[in-house]
Coordinates of C-alpha atoms and ligand atoms in Angstrom, one line a residue:
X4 CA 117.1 74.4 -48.6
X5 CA 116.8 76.2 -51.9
X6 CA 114.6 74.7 -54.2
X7 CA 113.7 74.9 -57.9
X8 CA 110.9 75.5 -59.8
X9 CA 112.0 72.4 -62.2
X10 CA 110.9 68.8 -62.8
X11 CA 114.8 67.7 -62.1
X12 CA 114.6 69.7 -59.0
X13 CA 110.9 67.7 -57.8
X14 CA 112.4 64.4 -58.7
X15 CA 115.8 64.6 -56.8
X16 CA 113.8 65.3 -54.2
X17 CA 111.4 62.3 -54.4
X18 CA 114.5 60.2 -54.9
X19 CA 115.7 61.1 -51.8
X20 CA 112.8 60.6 -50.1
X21 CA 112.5 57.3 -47.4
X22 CA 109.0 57.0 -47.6
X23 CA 108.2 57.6 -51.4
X24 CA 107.2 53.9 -51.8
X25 CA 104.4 54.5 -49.6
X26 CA 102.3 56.2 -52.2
X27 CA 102.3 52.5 -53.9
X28 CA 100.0 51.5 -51.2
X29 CA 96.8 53.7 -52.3
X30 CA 94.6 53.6 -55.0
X31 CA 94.0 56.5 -57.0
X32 CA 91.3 57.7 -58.9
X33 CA 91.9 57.3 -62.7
X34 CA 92.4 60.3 -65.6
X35 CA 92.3 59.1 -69.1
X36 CA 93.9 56.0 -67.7
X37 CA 96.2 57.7 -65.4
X38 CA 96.7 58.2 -61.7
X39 CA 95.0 61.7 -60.7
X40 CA 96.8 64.2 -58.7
X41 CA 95.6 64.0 -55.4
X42 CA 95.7 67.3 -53.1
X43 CA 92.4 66.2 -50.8
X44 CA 93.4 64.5 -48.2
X45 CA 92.4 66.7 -45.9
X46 CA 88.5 65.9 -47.0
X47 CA 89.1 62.6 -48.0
X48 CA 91.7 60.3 -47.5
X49 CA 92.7 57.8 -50.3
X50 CA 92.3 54.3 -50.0
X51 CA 94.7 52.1 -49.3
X52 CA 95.3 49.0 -51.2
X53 CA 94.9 46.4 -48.5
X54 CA 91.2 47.8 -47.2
X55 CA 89.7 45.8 -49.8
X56 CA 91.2 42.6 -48.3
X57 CA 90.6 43.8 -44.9
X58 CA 87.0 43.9 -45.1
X59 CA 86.8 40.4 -46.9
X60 CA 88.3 39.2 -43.7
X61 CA 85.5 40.3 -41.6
X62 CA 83.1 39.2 -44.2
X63 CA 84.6 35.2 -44.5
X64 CA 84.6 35.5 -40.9
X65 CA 80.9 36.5 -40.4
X66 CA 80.1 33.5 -43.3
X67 CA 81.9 31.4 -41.8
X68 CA 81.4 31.8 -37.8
X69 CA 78.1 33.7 -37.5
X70 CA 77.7 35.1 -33.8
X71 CA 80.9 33.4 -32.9
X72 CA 83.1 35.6 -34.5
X73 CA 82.6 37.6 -31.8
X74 CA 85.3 35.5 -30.6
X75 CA 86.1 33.3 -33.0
X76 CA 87.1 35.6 -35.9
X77 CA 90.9 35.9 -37.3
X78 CA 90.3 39.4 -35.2
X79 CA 87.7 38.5 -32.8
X80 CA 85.1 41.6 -33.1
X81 CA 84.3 41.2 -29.4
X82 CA 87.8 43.3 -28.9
X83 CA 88.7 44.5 -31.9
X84 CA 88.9 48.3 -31.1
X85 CA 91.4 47.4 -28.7
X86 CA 94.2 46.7 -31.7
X87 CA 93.2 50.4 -32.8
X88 CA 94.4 51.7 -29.3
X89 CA 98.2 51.7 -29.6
X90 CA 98.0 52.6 -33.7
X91 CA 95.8 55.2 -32.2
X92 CA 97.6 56.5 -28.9
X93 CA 100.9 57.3 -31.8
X94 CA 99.1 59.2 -33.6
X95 CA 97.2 61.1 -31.2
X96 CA 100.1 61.3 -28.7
X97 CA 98.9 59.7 -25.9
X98 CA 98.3 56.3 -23.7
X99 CA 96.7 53.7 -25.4
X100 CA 94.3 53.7 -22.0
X101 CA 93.3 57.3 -23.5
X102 CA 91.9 56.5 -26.9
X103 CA 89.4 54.6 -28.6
X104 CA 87.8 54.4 -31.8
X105 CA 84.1 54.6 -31.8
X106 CA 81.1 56.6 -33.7
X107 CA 81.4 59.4 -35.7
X108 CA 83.0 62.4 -35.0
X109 CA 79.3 64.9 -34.3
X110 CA 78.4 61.9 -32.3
X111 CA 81.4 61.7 -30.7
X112 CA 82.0 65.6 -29.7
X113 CA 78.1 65.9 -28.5
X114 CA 79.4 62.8 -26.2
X115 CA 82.6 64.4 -24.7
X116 CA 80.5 67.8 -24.4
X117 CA 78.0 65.4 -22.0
X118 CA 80.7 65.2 -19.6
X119 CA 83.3 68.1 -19.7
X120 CA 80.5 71.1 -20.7
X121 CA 78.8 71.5 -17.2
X122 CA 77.6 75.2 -17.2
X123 CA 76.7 76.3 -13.5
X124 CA 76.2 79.6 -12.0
X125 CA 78.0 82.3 -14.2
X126 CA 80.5 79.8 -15.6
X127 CA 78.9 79.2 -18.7
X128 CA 81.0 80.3 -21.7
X129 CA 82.3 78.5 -24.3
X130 CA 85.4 80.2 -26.4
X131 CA 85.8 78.6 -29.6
X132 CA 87.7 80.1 -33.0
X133 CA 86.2 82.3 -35.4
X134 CA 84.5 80.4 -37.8
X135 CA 84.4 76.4 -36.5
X136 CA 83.4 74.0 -39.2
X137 CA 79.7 73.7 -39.4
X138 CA 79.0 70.5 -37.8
X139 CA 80.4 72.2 -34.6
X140 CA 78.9 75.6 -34.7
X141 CA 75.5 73.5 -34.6
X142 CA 76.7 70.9 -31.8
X143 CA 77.7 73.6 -29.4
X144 CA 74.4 76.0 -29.9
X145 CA 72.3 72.7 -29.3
X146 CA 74.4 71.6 -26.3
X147 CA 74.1 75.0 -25.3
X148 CA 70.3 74.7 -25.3
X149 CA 70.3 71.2 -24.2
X150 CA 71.3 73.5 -20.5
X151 CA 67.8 75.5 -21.3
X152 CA 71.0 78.2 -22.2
X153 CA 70.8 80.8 -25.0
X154 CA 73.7 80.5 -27.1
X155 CA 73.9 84.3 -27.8
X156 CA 75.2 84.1 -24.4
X157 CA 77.3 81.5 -24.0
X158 CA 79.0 80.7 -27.2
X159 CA 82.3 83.4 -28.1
X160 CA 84.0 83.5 -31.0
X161 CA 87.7 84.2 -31.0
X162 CA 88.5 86.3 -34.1
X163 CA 91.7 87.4 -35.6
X164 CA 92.3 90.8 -35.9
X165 CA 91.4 93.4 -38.1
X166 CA 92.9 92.6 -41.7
X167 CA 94.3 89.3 -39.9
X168 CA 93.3 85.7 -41.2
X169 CA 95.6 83.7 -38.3
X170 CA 94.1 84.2 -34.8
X171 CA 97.4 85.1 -32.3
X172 CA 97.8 82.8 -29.6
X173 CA 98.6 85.7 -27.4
X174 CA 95.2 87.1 -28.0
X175 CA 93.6 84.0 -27.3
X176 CA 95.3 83.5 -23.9
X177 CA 94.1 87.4 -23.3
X178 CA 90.7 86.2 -24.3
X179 CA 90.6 83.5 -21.4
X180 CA 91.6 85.7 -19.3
X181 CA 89.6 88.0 -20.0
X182 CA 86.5 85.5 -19.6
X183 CA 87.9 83.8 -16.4
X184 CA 85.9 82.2 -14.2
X185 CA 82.5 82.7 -16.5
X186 CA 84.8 80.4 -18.7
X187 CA 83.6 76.6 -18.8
X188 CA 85.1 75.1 -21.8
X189 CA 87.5 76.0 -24.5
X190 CA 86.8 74.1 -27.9
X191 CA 88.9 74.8 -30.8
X192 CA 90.0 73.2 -33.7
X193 CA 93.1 71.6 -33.7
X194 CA 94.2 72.9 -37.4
X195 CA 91.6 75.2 -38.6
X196 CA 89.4 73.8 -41.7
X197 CA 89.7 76.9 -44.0
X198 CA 92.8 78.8 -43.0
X199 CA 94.8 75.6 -42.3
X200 CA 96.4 77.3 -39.0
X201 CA 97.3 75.0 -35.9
X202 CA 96.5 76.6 -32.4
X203 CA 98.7 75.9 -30.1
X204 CA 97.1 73.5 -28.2
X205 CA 99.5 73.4 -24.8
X206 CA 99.4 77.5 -24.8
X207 CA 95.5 77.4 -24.7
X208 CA 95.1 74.3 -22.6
X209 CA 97.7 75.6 -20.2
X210 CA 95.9 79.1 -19.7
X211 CA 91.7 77.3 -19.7
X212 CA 93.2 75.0 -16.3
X213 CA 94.7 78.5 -15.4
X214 CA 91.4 79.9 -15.2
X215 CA 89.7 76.6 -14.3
X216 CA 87.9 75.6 -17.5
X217 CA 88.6 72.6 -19.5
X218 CA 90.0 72.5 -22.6
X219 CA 88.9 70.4 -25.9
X220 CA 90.1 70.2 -29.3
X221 CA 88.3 68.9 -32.6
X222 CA 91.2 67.0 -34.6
X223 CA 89.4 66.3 -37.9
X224 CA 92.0 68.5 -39.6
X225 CA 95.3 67.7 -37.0
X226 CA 94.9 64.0 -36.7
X227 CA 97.3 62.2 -39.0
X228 CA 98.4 65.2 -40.2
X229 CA 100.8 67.2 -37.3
X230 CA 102.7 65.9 -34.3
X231 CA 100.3 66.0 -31.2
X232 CA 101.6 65.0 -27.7
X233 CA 98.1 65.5 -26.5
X234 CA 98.6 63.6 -22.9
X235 CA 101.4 65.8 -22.2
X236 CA 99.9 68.9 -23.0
X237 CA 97.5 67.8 -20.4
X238 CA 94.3 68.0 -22.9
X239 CA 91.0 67.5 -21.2
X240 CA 89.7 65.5 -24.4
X241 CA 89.5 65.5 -28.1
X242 CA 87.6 63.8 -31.0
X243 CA 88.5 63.9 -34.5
X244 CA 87.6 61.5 -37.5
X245 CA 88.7 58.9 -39.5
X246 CA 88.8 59.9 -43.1
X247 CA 90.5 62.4 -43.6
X248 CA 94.2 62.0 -43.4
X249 CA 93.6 58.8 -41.8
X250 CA 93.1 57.4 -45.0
X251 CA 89.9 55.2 -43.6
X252 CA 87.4 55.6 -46.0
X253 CA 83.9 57.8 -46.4
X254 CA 81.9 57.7 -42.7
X255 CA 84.2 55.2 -41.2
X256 CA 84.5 55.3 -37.4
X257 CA 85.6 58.2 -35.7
X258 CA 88.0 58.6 -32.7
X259 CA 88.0 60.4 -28.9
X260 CA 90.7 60.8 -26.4
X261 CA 90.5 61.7 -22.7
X262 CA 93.0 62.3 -20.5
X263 CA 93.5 59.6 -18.1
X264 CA 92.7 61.7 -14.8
X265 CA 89.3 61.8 -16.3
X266 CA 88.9 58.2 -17.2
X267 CA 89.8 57.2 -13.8
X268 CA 87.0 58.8 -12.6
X269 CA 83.9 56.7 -12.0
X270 CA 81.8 59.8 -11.3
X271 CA 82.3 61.9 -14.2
X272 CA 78.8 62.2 -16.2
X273 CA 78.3 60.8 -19.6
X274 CA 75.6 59.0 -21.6
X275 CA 76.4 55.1 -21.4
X276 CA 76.2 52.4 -23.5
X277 CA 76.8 48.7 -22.3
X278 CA 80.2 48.5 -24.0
X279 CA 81.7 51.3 -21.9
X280 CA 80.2 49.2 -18.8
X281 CA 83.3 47.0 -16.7
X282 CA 84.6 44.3 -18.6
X283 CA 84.7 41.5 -16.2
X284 CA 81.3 41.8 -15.1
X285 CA 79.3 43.4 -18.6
X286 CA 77.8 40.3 -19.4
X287 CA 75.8 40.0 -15.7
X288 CA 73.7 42.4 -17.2
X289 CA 73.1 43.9 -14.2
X290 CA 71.6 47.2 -13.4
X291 CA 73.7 50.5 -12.7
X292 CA 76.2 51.5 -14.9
X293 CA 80.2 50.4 -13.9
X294 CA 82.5 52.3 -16.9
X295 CA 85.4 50.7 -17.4
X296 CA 88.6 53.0 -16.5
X297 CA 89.6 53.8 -20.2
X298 CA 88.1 56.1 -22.6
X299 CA 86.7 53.2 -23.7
X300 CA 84.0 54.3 -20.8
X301 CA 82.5 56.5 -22.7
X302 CA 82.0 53.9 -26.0
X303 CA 78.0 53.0 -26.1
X304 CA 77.7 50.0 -28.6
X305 CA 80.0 46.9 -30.1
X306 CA 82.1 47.5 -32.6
X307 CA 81.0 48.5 -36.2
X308 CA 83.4 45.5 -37.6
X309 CA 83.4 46.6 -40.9
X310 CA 84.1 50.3 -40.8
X311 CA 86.9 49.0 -37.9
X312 CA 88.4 46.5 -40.2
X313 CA 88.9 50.0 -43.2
X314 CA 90.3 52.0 -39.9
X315 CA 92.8 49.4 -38.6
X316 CA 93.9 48.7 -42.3
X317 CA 94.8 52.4 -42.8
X318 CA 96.5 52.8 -39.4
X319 CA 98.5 49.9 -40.3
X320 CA 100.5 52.4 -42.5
X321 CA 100.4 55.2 -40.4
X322 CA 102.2 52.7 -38.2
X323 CA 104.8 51.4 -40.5
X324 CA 105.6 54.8 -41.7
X325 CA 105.9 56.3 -38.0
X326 CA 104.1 59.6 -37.6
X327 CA 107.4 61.4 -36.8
X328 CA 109.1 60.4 -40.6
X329 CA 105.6 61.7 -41.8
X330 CA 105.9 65.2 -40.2
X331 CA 109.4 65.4 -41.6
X332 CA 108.6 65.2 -45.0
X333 CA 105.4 66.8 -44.7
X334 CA 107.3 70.1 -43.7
X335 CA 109.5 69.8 -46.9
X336 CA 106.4 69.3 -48.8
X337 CA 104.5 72.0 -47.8
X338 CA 107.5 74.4 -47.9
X339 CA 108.0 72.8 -51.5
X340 CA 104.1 74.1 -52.4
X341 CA 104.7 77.3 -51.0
X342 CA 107.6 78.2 -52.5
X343 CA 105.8 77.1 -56.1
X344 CA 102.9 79.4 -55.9
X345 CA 105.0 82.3 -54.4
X346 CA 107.0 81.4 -57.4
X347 CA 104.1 81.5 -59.8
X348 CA 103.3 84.9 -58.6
X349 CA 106.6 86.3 -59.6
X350 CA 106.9 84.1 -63.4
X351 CA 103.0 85.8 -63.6
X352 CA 104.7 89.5 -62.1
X353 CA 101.0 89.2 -60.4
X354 CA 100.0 88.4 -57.2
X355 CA 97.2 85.8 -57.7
X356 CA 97.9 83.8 -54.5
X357 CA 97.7 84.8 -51.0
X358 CA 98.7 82.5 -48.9
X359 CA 96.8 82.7 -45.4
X360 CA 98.0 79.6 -43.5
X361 CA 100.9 80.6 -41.0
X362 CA 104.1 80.3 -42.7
X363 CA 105.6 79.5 -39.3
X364 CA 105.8 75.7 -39.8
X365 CA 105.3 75.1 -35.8
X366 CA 101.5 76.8 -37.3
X367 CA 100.3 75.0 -40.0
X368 CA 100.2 71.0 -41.1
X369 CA 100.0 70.1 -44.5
X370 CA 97.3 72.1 -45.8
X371 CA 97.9 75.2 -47.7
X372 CA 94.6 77.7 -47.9
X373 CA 95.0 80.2 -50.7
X374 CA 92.9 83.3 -51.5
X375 CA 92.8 83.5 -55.4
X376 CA 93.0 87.1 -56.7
X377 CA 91.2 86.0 -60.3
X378 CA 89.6 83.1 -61.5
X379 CA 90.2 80.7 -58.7
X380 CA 86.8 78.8 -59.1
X381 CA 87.4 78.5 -62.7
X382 CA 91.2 77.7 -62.2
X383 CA 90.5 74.7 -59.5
X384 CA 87.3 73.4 -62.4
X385 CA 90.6 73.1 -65.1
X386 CA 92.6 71.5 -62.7
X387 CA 90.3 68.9 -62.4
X388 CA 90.0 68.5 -66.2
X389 CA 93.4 67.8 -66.3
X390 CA 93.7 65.2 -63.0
X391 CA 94.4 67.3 -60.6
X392 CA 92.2 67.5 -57.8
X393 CA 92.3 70.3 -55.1
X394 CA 89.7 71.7 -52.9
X395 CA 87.4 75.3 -53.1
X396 CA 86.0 76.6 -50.3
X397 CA 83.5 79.3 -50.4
X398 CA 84.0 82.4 -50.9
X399 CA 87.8 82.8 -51.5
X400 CA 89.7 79.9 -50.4
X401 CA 91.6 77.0 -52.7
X402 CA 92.6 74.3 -50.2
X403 CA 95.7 72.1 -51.5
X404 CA 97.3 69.4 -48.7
X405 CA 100.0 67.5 -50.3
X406 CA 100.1 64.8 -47.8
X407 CA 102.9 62.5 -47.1
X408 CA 102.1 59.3 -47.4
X409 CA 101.0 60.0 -51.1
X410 CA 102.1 62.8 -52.7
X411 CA 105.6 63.1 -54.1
X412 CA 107.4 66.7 -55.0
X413 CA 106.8 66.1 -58.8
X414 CA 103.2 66.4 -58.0
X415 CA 103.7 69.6 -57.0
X416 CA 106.1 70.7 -59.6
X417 CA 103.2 69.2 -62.3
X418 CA 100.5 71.3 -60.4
X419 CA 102.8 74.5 -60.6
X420 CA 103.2 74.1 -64.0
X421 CA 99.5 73.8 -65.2
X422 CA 98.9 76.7 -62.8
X423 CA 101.3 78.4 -64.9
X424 CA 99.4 77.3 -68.2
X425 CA 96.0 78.4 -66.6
X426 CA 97.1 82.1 -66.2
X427 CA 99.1 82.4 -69.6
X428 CA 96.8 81.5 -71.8
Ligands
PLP24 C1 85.3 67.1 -41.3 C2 84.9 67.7 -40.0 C3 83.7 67.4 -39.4 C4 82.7 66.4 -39.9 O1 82.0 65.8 -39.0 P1 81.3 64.3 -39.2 O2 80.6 64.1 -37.9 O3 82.5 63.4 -39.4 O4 80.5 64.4 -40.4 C5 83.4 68.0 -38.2 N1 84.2 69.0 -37.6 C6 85.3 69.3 -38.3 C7 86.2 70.4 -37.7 C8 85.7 68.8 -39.5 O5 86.8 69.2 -40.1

């Protein structure tokens, strides 16, 4: 498609767009009266109208049922993740038996790591991607230690080339092969935080079996936001969390799958919990621990209602809208923002943007990462003067994720435009 730099352009688009009433179902922060622009739903989802109502639910229910909501309620807490499993499994791409919401996501990973990062003999590496977000950097070292391992040792960074931002896929399958059978564990990100790329998760889960390692993937930034088939990619397990473009709220529960020749297993080691003990028989309270079959083996506690009752209130939209519909326009949005700022560059005969997320779209979600030539601290500050809200990463990097559920096209025409103002004046 060609597209246009104009507001008649933007809006033809968002006319023709099946899923622009969704964008009625979130509340937005307010700008002398007025909806912001919101390009941070890759840090913080909005929230959705109907989470308000959701959680009164659950607190009626507690007033009026005390412990016996645990059955009793509209939703009956005793099984509420369950309803979150097939919401979940769509998302995620896999079988509702796979997934299950529970803790937080550094809870969550340290968890999976208990039982699929078993370091013996010289098989003892980790390969991750240059640069993991910080919460993972510190969960492997400390899982690393937690082996009486030295990190230095264990932990390898996959870095893009020289004068590269994106990390090639082919290098990364070199890299495990390089590694082989001193390989334990792959862990990468699904999409990258700060360069916004997505690996290619059956490529690198395909060549860590070759070399007989597992394979695990952080989707805090891919969740809700690309298509995963994770299941038939054959992915050992993943985590990811639920506020990001899940749209679920600040700290609300988190999210792991595992694939389902793993949660068949009995024997596979984890750190239990009496709610991943067997169903039929948890409340003997007998010693030694049965898991049940399902990821839900590796859930410790009962359900945090409340945060549950936000998640399945958000997924309820992710369901309605269909995660396929949302990829569809999320492509056209994000080829929409990229042709504005390469656009700005030429109006400005400068190049102030560089955009380092893949342009392949089979590499990159919804999230655009920008290196800002000049003033790009001071230009995301004005932005936010004027009600639009993007993201700044240190040192370099402007994050902007128009996301589909509630962005439209004139959103991004209005944030090209006082770009555009920015650099003239
Ligand atoms: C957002 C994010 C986290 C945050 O972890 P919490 O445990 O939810 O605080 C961790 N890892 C990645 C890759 C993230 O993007």
């Amino acid at each position: 498609m060609e597209f246009q730099h104009t507001k008649e352009f933007a809006k033809s688009l968002d006319e023709n767009d099946t899923l622009k009433n969704f964008k009625s179902s979130f509340l937005f922060p307010q700008h002398k009266g007025k909806n912001v622009i919101y390009f941070c739903g890759n840090s913080l989802g909005l929230q959705p109208k109907q989470t308000k109502k959701a959680l009164g639910q659950e607190l009626d229910d507690w007033a009026t049922h005390g412990v016996e909501g645990h059955f009793k309620a509209k939703y009956p807490w005793y099984t509420y993740h369950e309803m979150l499993a097939e919401p979940l499994s769509k998302i995620i791409g896999a079988k509702t038996n796979e997934v299950v919401a529970m803790n937080s996501l550094t809870v969550n990973m340290h968890l999976l790591m208990v039982s699929f990062y078993k370091p013996y003999g010289k098989r003892k590496k980790i390969l991750c991607e240059h640069r993991p977000f910080s919460s993972d950097q510190y969960m492997l070292e400390t899982q690393v230690r937690f082996h009486g391992l030295n990190p230095d040792d264990c932990i390898i960074e996959m870095k893009p080339r020289k004068n590269e931002k994106i990390i090639r896929t082919d290098d990364i399958v070199a890299k495990i092969d390089e590694i082989e059978d001193e390989l334990a564990l792959v862990l990468f990100g699904g999409v990258n935080y700060y360069t916004g790329q997505l690996f290619d998760i059956k490529a690198i889960t395909k060549e860590a079996h070759k070399v007989g390692a597992y394979a695990g993937f952080d989707l805090a930034h891919a969740a809700g936001n690309v298509k995963l088939q994770m299941h038939d990619w054959n992915v050992d397990f993943a985590a990811w969390c639920g506020y990001k473009y899940l749209n679920s709220g600040p700290g609300c529960v988190a999210g792991i799958y595992v694939h389902e020749k793993h949660t068949k297993n009995p024997e596979i080691i984890r750190f239990a919990g009496w709610f991943g003990y067997d169903k039929e028989t948890r409340f003997k309270m007998e010693s030694g621990f049965k898991p049940i079959k399902t990821a839900e083996g590796w859930q410790l506690s009962n359900d945090p209602i409340f945060s549950m009752a936000m998640h399945k209130a958000a997924l309820d939209i992710f369901d309605e809208a269909g995660i396929d519909l949302l990829c569809k326009k999320s492509k056209l949005l994000t080829d929409y923002l990229e042709f504005t700022l390469i656009e700005i560059n030429s109006l400005l005969k400068k190049n102030i943007f560089e955009i380092i997320t893949p342009k392949n779209p089979q590499e990159r979600g919804c999230q655009l990462s920008i290196i800002v030539s000049s003033g790009g601290k001071l230009l995301v500050e004005k932005l936010s003067t004027q009600g639009i809200i993007v993201d700044w990463r240190e040192p370099d990097v402007m994050r902007i994720s128009p996301v589909p559920l509630y962005n439209s096209f004139e959103d991004i025409y209005l944030l090209g435009e006082a770009m555009l103002d920015f650099y003239k004046s």
